[in-house]
XYZ file of C-alpha atoms in Angstrom:
606
model
C 28.508 -31.003 -30.360
C 27.321 -27.917 -30.295
C 25.538 -26.933 -27.406
C 22.286 -26.100 -25.842
C 20.843 -21.914 -25.716
C 20.253 -20.135 -23.632
C 16.416 -20.153 -22.429
C 14.371 -16.509 -23.550
C 13.940 -16.127 -19.481
C 17.191 -17.199 -17.804
C 18.271 -15.254 -15.452
C 14.562 -15.389 -14.103
C 15.347 -19.640 -14.408
C 17.929 -19.103 -12.260
C 16.790 -17.221 -9.675
C 14.179 -19.261 -10.249
C 15.957 -22.268 -8.989
C 18.064 -20.272 -6.255
C 14.896 -19.715 -4.316
C 15.376 -23.750 -3.857
C 18.367 -23.010 -1.940
C 18.341 -26.732 -3.126
C 22.262 -26.597 -5.287
C 25.116 -28.889 -3.306
C 22.795 -30.124 -0.750
C 22.789 -33.491 0.808
C 20.644 -35.879 -0.736
C 17.134 -36.699 1.074
C 15.255 -39.462 0.740
C 12.103 -37.905 -0.704
C 14.192 -37.597 -3.605
C 16.570 -41.093 -3.446
C 13.196 -43.001 -2.951
C 11.951 -41.305 -6.983
C 14.685 -42.192 -8.811
C 15.455 -45.740 -7.299
C 11.674 -46.201 -8.582
C 11.851 -45.066 -12.078
C 14.761 -47.653 -12.886
C 12.871 -50.199 -11.288
C 10.014 -49.324 -12.715
C 11.518 -48.420 -16.113
C 14.023 -50.664 -15.999
C 16.678 -48.073 -16.717
C 20.149 -48.166 -15.135
C 20.302 -44.718 -15.063
C 17.757 -41.970 -13.126
C 18.545 -38.673 -11.532
C 16.886 -35.685 -10.757
C 18.693 -33.066 -12.745
C 19.118 -29.180 -11.551
C 20.272 -27.115 -14.531
C 22.999 -23.872 -13.507
C 24.520 -21.141 -14.761
C 27.150 -23.619 -16.424
C 26.771 -27.124 -14.561
C 23.805 -29.444 -13.804
C 24.062 -30.296 -9.990
C 21.942 -34.122 -9.391
C 20.276 -33.400 -6.611
C 19.074 -37.305 -6.804
C 20.840 -40.466 -8.867
C 20.729 -43.275 -9.117
C 23.770 -45.833 -11.283
C 25.609 -42.397 -11.883
C 29.488 -41.935 -10.202
C 29.372 -38.441 -10.085
C 27.278 -35.324 -8.833
C 26.965 -32.772 -11.780
C 28.721 -32.573 -14.659
C 29.259 -29.782 -17.137
C 25.828 -27.816 -19.152
C 27.824 -27.693 -21.439
C 27.967 -31.527 -21.934
C 24.359 -31.586 -19.471
C 21.187 -33.247 -22.715
C 18.971 -31.530 -19.721
C 20.407 -28.528 -21.102
C 18.751 -29.147 -23.951
C 15.297 -30.134 -22.850
C 14.578 -27.809 -20.720
C 14.101 -25.208 -23.304
C 10.722 -26.087 -23.524
C 9.323 -27.094 -20.518
C 5.666 -27.961 -21.043
C 7.820 -31.152 -23.581
C 9.388 -34.049 -22.599
C 12.839 -34.353 -24.681
C 12.976 -38.117 -25.201
C 16.157 -39.034 -27.409
C 16.038 -43.309 -28.376
C 19.961 -42.871 -29.808
C 21.840 -40.527 -28.621
C 24.470 -41.524 -31.342
C 22.067 -41.064 -34.015
C 21.242 -36.558 -32.941
C 23.072 -34.334 -33.733
C 22.682 -32.491 -31.402
C 24.366 -35.009 -29.044
C 26.799 -37.895 -31.378
C 29.703 -36.030 -30.426
C 29.262 -35.307 -26.616
C 32.070 -37.473 -24.283
C 29.472 -38.881 -22.003
C 27.797 -40.300 -25.625
C 31.356 -41.376 -27.048
C 32.896 -42.740 -23.826
C 32.853 -44.232 -20.404
C 30.272 -43.947 -19.714
C 28.809 -44.456 -22.866
C 24.749 -43.308 -22.263
C 23.032 -44.472 -26.179
C 19.178 -43.841 -24.284
C 17.472 -40.401 -22.506
C 14.122 -39.505 -21.636
C 13.558 -35.474 -19.603
C 11.050 -34.518 -18.388
C 11.475 -30.867 -16.840
C 10.507 -29.939 -14.098
C 8.524 -26.427 -13.617
C 8.126 -24.152 -11.134
C 4.762 -22.324 -10.741
C 6.242 -19.003 -11.796
C 6.829 -21.196 -15.357
C 10.819 -21.772 -15.159
C 12.110 -25.265 -16.103
C 14.334 -25.392 -13.463
C 16.005 -29.042 -14.422
C 14.755 -32.775 -15.782
C 13.424 -35.991 -13.954
C 15.759 -38.135 -16.306
C 16.161 -41.095 -17.087
C 19.069 -42.732 -19.608
C 20.644 -45.769 -21.054
C 23.746 -47.536 -22.201
C 21.591 -48.583 -24.879
C 19.219 -47.881 -27.359
C 15.465 -47.764 -26.895
C 12.685 -46.175 -27.880
C 10.587 -44.623 -25.418
C 7.006 -45.452 -25.215
C 4.021 -43.482 -24.613
C 3.892 -46.424 -21.270
C 7.492 -44.593 -20.739
C 7.114 -41.094 -20.818
C 3.665 -41.727 -19.419
C 5.159 -43.266 -15.515
C 8.291 -40.142 -15.539
C 6.217 -37.775 -16.311
C 4.197 -38.840 -12.857
C 7.962 -38.955 -11.301
C 8.678 -35.834 -12.231
C 5.669 -34.721 -10.836
C 6.063 -36.209 -7.465
C 9.768 -34.694 -7.954
C 8.205 -30.995 -8.090
C 6.025 -31.120 -5.730
C 9.076 -32.432 -3.510
C 10.534 -28.656 -4.865
C 7.714 -26.746 -4.109
C 7.018 -28.425 -0.989
C 11.022 -28.439 0.373
C 11.211 -24.372 -1.061
C 8.095 -24.282 1.766
C 8.957 -25.276 4.319
C 12.478 -23.037 3.975
C 10.115 -19.960 4.029
C 8.063 -20.881 6.943
C 11.640 -20.374 8.691
C 12.917 -17.195 7.450
C 9.789 -15.702 5.910
C 9.527 -13.030 8.969
C 13.497 -12.405 8.602
C 13.833 -12.266 4.781
C 11.876 -10.745 1.993
C 11.633 -13.598 -1.274
C 11.757 -11.068 -4.015
C 15.480 -10.575 -3.474
C 16.483 -11.673 -0.371
C 16.940 -8.770 1.713
C 15.796 -8.912 5.303
C 13.010 -7.071 5.745
C 10.711 -4.910 7.089
C 10.220 -6.306 10.385
C 14.134 -8.112 9.990
C 15.264 -3.968 9.795
C 13.521 -2.805 13.214
C 14.896 -5.629 14.850
C 18.165 -4.335 13.651
C 17.820 -0.954 14.484
C 16.182 -1.219 17.204
C 19.065 -3.072 17.971
C 21.448 -0.579 17.178
C 20.063 1.916 19.665
C 20.465 0.396 22.464
C 24.442 -0.857 22.203
C 24.565 3.825 22.028
C 26.408 4.878 19.191
C 25.784 6.587 16.696
C 23.511 5.594 13.472
C 22.577 6.996 10.289
C 18.894 5.311 8.780
C 18.392 5.445 5.038
C 14.612 5.747 3.978
C 14.193 5.068 0.381
C 12.451 4.333 -2.292
C 11.991 4.046 -6.200
C 11.687 6.831 -8.936
C 9.631 6.001 -11.982
C 8.940 2.513 -10.392
C 5.228 2.757 -10.943
C 5.563 4.072 -14.287
C 7.507 0.830 -15.092
C 5.593 -2.142 -13.116
C 2.009 -0.311 -14.850
C 3.436 -0.150 -18.372
C 5.153 -3.846 -18.553
C 3.695 -4.893 -15.919
C 4.819 -6.420 -12.039
C 7.209 -9.552 -14.007
C 9.020 -5.752 -14.952
C 8.868 -4.391 -11.555
C 10.142 -7.487 -9.721
C 12.939 -6.770 -11.909
C 13.976 -3.877 -10.840
C 13.296 -4.444 -7.267
C 16.091 -7.041 -7.671
C 18.246 -4.474 -9.252
C 17.988 -2.267 -7.141
C 18.755 -4.233 -4.070
C 21.659 -5.134 -5.868
C 23.391 -1.620 -6.435
C 22.125 -0.289 -3.050
C 23.710 -3.217 -1.035
C 26.817 -2.486 -3.527
C 26.949 1.087 -2.964
C 26.976 0.626 1.507
C 29.469 -1.099 3.185
C 30.118 -4.704 4.181
C 28.769 -4.241 7.412
C 25.306 -1.959 6.601
C 22.753 -3.317 6.514
C 20.215 -2.568 3.536
C 16.475 -3.805 3.750
C 13.256 -4.021 1.403
C 10.360 -2.938 3.668
C 8.115 -3.494 1.228
C 6.424 -2.076 -3.019
C 9.496 0.275 -3.616
C 11.074 0.475 -0.090
C 14.381 0.522 0.533
C 15.855 1.260 4.806
C 19.662 1.764 5.296
C 21.584 0.969 8.707
C 24.928 2.571 8.589
C 26.137 1.558 12.107
C 29.302 3.850 13.664
C 28.196 6.925 11.060
C 26.627 9.949 13.265
C 26.853 12.912 10.698
C 25.289 14.680 8.204
C 28.996 14.759 5.577
C 29.438 10.646 5.777
C 26.061 9.838 5.764
C 25.214 12.302 2.581
C 28.108 10.670 1.010
C 26.817 7.777 1.014
C 23.180 8.214 0.480
C 24.241 10.200 -2.681
C 26.330 7.229 -3.897
C 23.321 4.983 -3.679
C 21.945 7.378 -5.636
C 24.630 7.678 -8.088
C 24.567 3.697 -8.381
C 20.549 3.146 -8.669
C 20.572 5.695 -10.928
C 21.012 3.413 -14.477
C 18.961 2.056 -16.375
C 17.747 -1.846 -16.356
C 17.902 -4.227 -19.151
C 14.243 -5.609 -18.551
C 12.828 -8.815 -21.537
C 14.731 -5.968 -24.450
C 13.831 -2.686 -23.462
C 15.372 -0.246 -20.745
C 13.693 0.197 -17.779
C 14.473 4.022 -15.980
C 15.719 3.549 -12.415
C 16.480 5.585 -9.530
C 16.302 6.417 -6.282
C 15.191 9.194 -3.843
C 16.552 9.177 -0.150
C 15.788 10.138 2.584
C 18.619 10.676 6.352
C 17.605 10.625 10.134
C 20.727 10.692 12.771
C 20.795 9.024 16.080
C 21.126 10.409 18.431
C 20.486 13.959 17.075
C 17.482 13.202 15.866
C 16.653 11.107 18.598
C 17.075 7.089 20.061
C 13.604 5.247 19.727
C 13.829 2.796 16.672
C 10.899 3.719 15.310
C 10.308 7.261 15.024
C 14.112 7.472 13.258
C 12.252 5.298 10.779
C 9.833 7.652 10.283
C 12.086 11.012 10.208
C 14.548 9.188 7.874
C 11.236 8.744 5.252
C 9.632 12.511 6.324
C 12.575 13.617 5.367
C 12.683 11.393 2.056
C 9.479 12.625 1.144
C 10.480 16.523 1.367
C 13.658 15.571 -1.327
C 11.389 13.490 -3.224
C 8.839 17.430 -3.518
C 12.449 19.003 -3.562
C 13.965 16.759 -7.035
C 13.755 12.899 -7.758
C 17.236 11.857 -7.131
C 17.332 13.668 -4.375
C 18.580 12.467 -0.768
C 17.078 14.624 2.029
C 16.917 15.383 5.766
C 15.600 15.053 9.141
C 14.770 18.998 9.760
C 13.765 20.746 13.764
C 10.413 20.585 12.910
C 9.742 16.545 11.859
C 11.356 15.929 15.208
C 8.745 18.109 17.422
C 5.693 16.928 15.104
C 6.667 14.033 15.889
C 7.005 14.346 19.665
C 3.527 15.910 19.428
C 2.090 12.953 17.650
C 4.036 10.047 20.606
C 1.904 12.823 23.269
C -1.044 12.300 21.599
C -1.371 8.864 20.998
C 0.128 8.241 24.583
C -3.365 9.714 25.932
C -5.319 7.453 22.852
C -3.120 4.217 24.496
C -5.536 3.305 26.577
C -9.000 4.397 24.664
C -10.619 7.197 24.134
C -8.929 10.087 26.569
C -10.644 12.307 29.025
C -11.458 15.905 28.568
C -13.237 14.133 24.455
C -16.534 16.154 23.778
C -17.660 17.795 21.091
C -18.323 21.592 20.179
C -21.624 23.089 17.409
C -21.800 25.361 14.596
C -24.669 27.371 13.723
C -25.514 26.764 9.959
C -26.974 30.539 8.728
C -29.143 30.585 5.668
C -28.449 33.563 4.414
C -32.154 34.987 2.810
C -34.184 34.623 6.166
C -30.476 34.355 9.007
C -32.417 31.834 10.261
C -30.137 29.654 12.419
C -30.798 26.927 10.462
C -29.212 24.235 12.200
C -25.054 22.986 14.080
C -22.600 20.821 12.562
C -20.928 18.822 15.463
C -17.265 19.037 15.754
C -14.906 17.709 18.169
C -13.189 19.073 20.202
C -10.195 18.672 22.442
C -7.520 20.530 25.206
C -4.399 18.042 26.308
C -3.203 19.284 29.353
C 0.743 20.523 28.213
C -0.089 19.927 24.510
C -3.881 22.603 24.786
C -6.304 22.158 21.754
C -5.741 19.950 19.976
C -7.705 20.156 15.927
C -10.401 17.832 14.728
C -8.336 16.553 11.971
C -5.477 15.789 14.489
C -8.124 13.997 16.876
C -9.621 11.261 14.697
C -5.381 11.269 12.519
C -4.166 10.036 15.659
C -7.007 8.054 17.183
C -7.099 6.029 13.331
C -3.588 5.155 14.443
C -4.812 3.094 16.890
C -8.143 1.774 15.458
C -10.175 4.434 17.562
C -11.624 7.030 14.482
C -15.584 5.405 15.398
C -15.185 5.319 18.969
C -14.045 9.055 18.536
C -17.464 9.423 16.280
C -19.788 7.716 18.547
C -18.975 9.383 21.920
C -18.365 12.797 19.949
C -22.267 12.511 18.381
C -23.287 11.190 22.257
C -22.962 14.062 23.669
C -23.670 16.366 20.879
C -26.962 14.366 20.059
C -27.628 15.363 24.448
C -27.075 18.820 23.883
C -29.587 18.810 21.250
C -32.026 17.305 22.541
C -31.783 19.459 26.295
C -32.268 22.979 23.629
C -35.502 21.615 21.982
C -36.252 21.144 25.756
C -35.388 25.451 26.106
C -37.556 25.210 22.141
C -33.431 26.726 21.686
C -32.259 24.289 19.094
C -32.860 24.957 15.434
C -33.672 22.826 12.325
C -30.634 20.233 12.348
C -27.550 18.731 13.631
C -25.280 17.874 11.399
C -22.880 15.129 12.009
C -20.059 14.146 9.947
C -19.908 10.052 8.590
C -16.546 8.486 8.035
C -15.585 6.243 4.611
C -15.497 2.935 7.460
C -18.842 4.411 8.517
C -20.358 4.270 5.837
C -18.716 0.844 4.889
C -19.874 -0.780 8.120
C -23.779 -2.717 7.453
C -25.135 -1.509 10.721
C -25.179 2.483 10.238
C -27.780 2.488 9.759
C -29.477 1.369 12.807
C -26.079 3.109 14.630
C -27.330 6.109 13.781
C -30.958 5.335 14.958
C -30.041 4.341 17.899
C -28.058 6.931 19.275
C -30.645 9.356 18.042
C -33.621 7.879 19.667
C -31.444 7.431 22.955
C -30.751 11.360 23.223
C -35.163 11.435 22.645
C -34.569 12.417 19.178
C -35.219 10.964 15.763
C -33.610 10.882 12.779
C -35.582 13.580 10.705
C -33.759 15.940 13.558
C -29.824 14.775 11.217
C -28.277 16.485 8.448
C -25.915 13.944 7.684
C -23.018 15.117 6.195
C -20.317 13.042 3.933
C -17.013 14.449 2.525
C -16.444 13.528 -0.635
C -13.138 11.631 -1.082
C -14.979 8.995 0.968
C -17.736 8.955 -1.629
C -17.112 10.272 -5.478
C -14.859 7.719 -6.508
C -16.748 4.714 -7.774
C -18.969 4.498 -5.113
C -20.921 0.788 -3.992
C -24.282 0.338 -3.677
C -24.449 -1.438 -0.319
C -23.099 3.009 0.538
C -25.268 4.422 -1.921
C -28.330 1.690 -0.450
C -27.747 3.368 3.434
C -27.787 6.130 1.868
C -31.515 6.000 0.510
C -32.332 4.520 3.903
C -30.940 7.899 6.260
C -32.745 10.249 4.081
C -35.648 8.657 3.777
C -35.862 7.509 7.974
C -35.848 12.078 7.605
C -32.074 12.775 7.891
C -31.092 15.469 4.776
C -28.041 14.213 3.207
C -25.474 16.845 2.928
C -21.460 16.305 0.306
C -19.184 18.227 2.682
C -15.913 20.120 1.162
C -17.201 20.345 -2.096
C -14.728 20.424 -4.961
C -12.110 18.783 -3.139
C -11.949 15.659 -4.397
C -12.443 13.792 -7.364
C -16.218 13.840 -8.365
C -17.950 13.595 -11.450
C -21.296 13.950 -12.114
C -22.410 10.749 -12.885
C -21.427 10.042 -9.374
C -23.398 12.560 -8.033
C -26.404 11.484 -9.471
C -26.158 8.084 -7.411
C -26.224 9.863 -4.322
C -30.056 10.981 -2.473
C -28.612 14.444 -2.030
C -30.340 17.377 -0.229
C -27.104 20.050 -1.248
C -23.358 20.796 -1.752
C -21.025 22.312 0.716
C -18.293 24.570 -1.222
C -15.705 24.041 0.969
C -13.289 27.266 2.539
C -10.549 26.872 0.808
C -12.395 28.310 -1.880
C -14.146 30.951 0.115
C -11.138 31.627 1.353
C -9.778 33.548 -1.962
C -12.734 34.749 -2.576
C -11.842 38.939 -3.291
C -8.222 37.864 -4.167
C -8.321 35.430 -7.260
C -10.757 36.415 -9.793
C -11.154 32.340 -10.782
C -12.084 31.316 -7.214
C -15.640 33.607 -7.491
C -15.585 32.129 -10.718
C -15.038 28.283 -9.232
C -17.485 29.621 -6.699
C -20.125 30.157 -8.893
C -20.044 26.920 -11.036
C -20.918 25.326 -8.101
C -24.140 26.914 -6.539
C -25.563 26.864 -10.667
C -24.163 22.787 -10.447
C -26.537 23.301 -7.013
C -29.261 24.781 -8.067
C -29.828 23.084 -11.528
C -29.900 19.217 -9.399
C -32.064 20.944 -6.870
C -29.430 21.290 -3.784
C -28.964 23.787 -0.983
C -25.507 25.475 -1.905
C -23.763 26.376 1.578
C -20.817 27.550 1.935
C -17.623 27.122 5.353
C -15.398 28.822 6.606
C -16.612 31.679 5.849
C -14.622 33.914 7.606
C -15.976 38.105 7.056
C -18.222 40.671 5.998
C -16.483 40.613 2.668
C -16.945 37.358 2.727
C -19.900 36.773 3.026
C -21.943 39.149 1.167
C -20.245 37.663 -2.207
C -21.448 34.518 -1.260
C -25.017 36.144 -1.343
C -24.366 37.563 -4.030
C -23.706 34.155 -5.484
C -26.300 33.014 -4.338
C -25.629 30.411 -1.619
C -28.084 29.300 0.664
C -26.336 29.673 4.049
C -23.295 29.223 4.936
C -21.138 29.107 8.288
C -18.013 30.262 9.608
C -16.134 32.875 12.666
C -17.987 35.287 10.710
C -20.976 34.636 11.994
C -19.588 32.434 14.565
C -17.414 30.190 15.810
C -17.434 26.290 17.723
C -18.786 26.693 20.676
C -19.004 24.458 23.337
C -22.475 23.296 24.977
C -22.648 26.640 27.961
C -21.688 28.951 24.944
C -23.903 27.828 22.424
C -27.148 27.477 24.189
C -26.382 31.998 25.632
C -25.481 32.272 22.006
C -28.885 31.125 20.709
C -30.418 33.389 23.725
C -28.778 36.220 21.593
C -29.903 35.221 18.699
C -33.446 36.107 19.899
C -33.424 39.042 20.387
C -31.311 40.327 16.317
C -29.761 39.403 13.820
C -28.058 42.278 12.615
C -25.284 39.875 11.168
C -27.056 37.673 8.607
C -30.142 40.575 8.555
C -27.565 43.241 6.629
C -26.747 40.969 3.797
C -30.123 40.917 2.923
C -30.148 42.269 -1.369
C -26.580 42.011 -1.095
């Protein structure tokens, strides 16, 4: 008697079947009713819901059949699942070479005819069949086949409902693909272990080569790598350790009782060695590896979120050094985390006291005039001192308060500018930065217009600066329209940090611009790197070709200023001319400017 061949997707099929968690479970009324109905409507003495496991057929529901399972080699359904799209109908099993010698045909219970309709899950795998059997030969007419198809669909619907209900009970703690605990479960366990007070190692991991395989061979290949990695990591740690999938290709291991670097490193290196073998998928050997980072409790900390992030920092460091290596937490990581925690606490209840702004003048190189002021966030923490704008927005962004910070800073800046106008000290324009999030808001134009009107000025006083990365990666038509609306109401649009993003000329041409601002990282290399001068020259010429002003930021000394003047830059900004100044200092600086412009005058004709 020939055995049925294995389906091409057997590994995936078995994984799909096990995701239902139904093998070896007791009978359930929904399935029992369906097989009883099948027997009644078709007149068949036997009806089964048969699920094909690795080496057996498990009968989840059975009518007229005593056994709860049968060897897979003997199960007629092993042949039926080979084509998930078609039922298998055999009117006389003794006349079919596949079945004539089958003991279920030749001996008790003497099965002579069979009709099986595959039970196909949403992933396309045949899990088993809904089948009817008879002790006598019988033709399987179209009406019978159609009826059994409908009953099979009902059985499959019940399977899906059962799986969904199971997932509702476990999805909060389990990763569906790998069966490992998920992020929520891992963090709960980490907190519990830390509360116990014992030593603990936390190993953060992510897969090497995962993205390449996923992009080149599809999500099925990526899923195969994730399942293989989960199994291998689990096999490389101790019985009492926890392994979790955090999401994507990120994993975490918790090692209770391990508080020293040598032991943790040894286990982490064992994980890397175990994981780093090819995975056979769809006839291909896919590369797989893992990099790891280690944090230790109590040495590195005793707070769950901080330890997990420290392990992640160590992981990032290890990947920068070499894929497949193990990194550990450094003292500066802990210091940075402590600083971040302090800053987050300051923003926990809202915007901190003392959050304000400074303004940095923009100077015209040809005439020495103050062309404008750029508003910059300023905040001095009572313990940490002055906090840079980038750090302010990074911390505020984690608490969804970045836009609130921007509004507060603009409000103060606009009021200061309006006061300068009343004293006849204000330069031509006041510059504000808009983030990608603010640009994406449909009401950004109305918001800015409302703010300037409340301050007693207008949009024609504004220079709106937008980050290159915020707009040049397939900039949305709606964003272009909002920028055009601002420009139409008198605002100037400046592309900030030019040269640091992924700009293309076609994208630049879509944006209504008035100026490009050369990033300070290029300015700082003038005079020391010949390539920097060539790059800045190219940027200035591009701006000129597009009819735009070229503004350079981060000018720190006279040599840089003279070079920029020689290259044709229109305006500059930097500490050589003036640092960011708070309102009172800015007022005094502008008054002094009335008496002379010697720094800029000296650059004329440079």
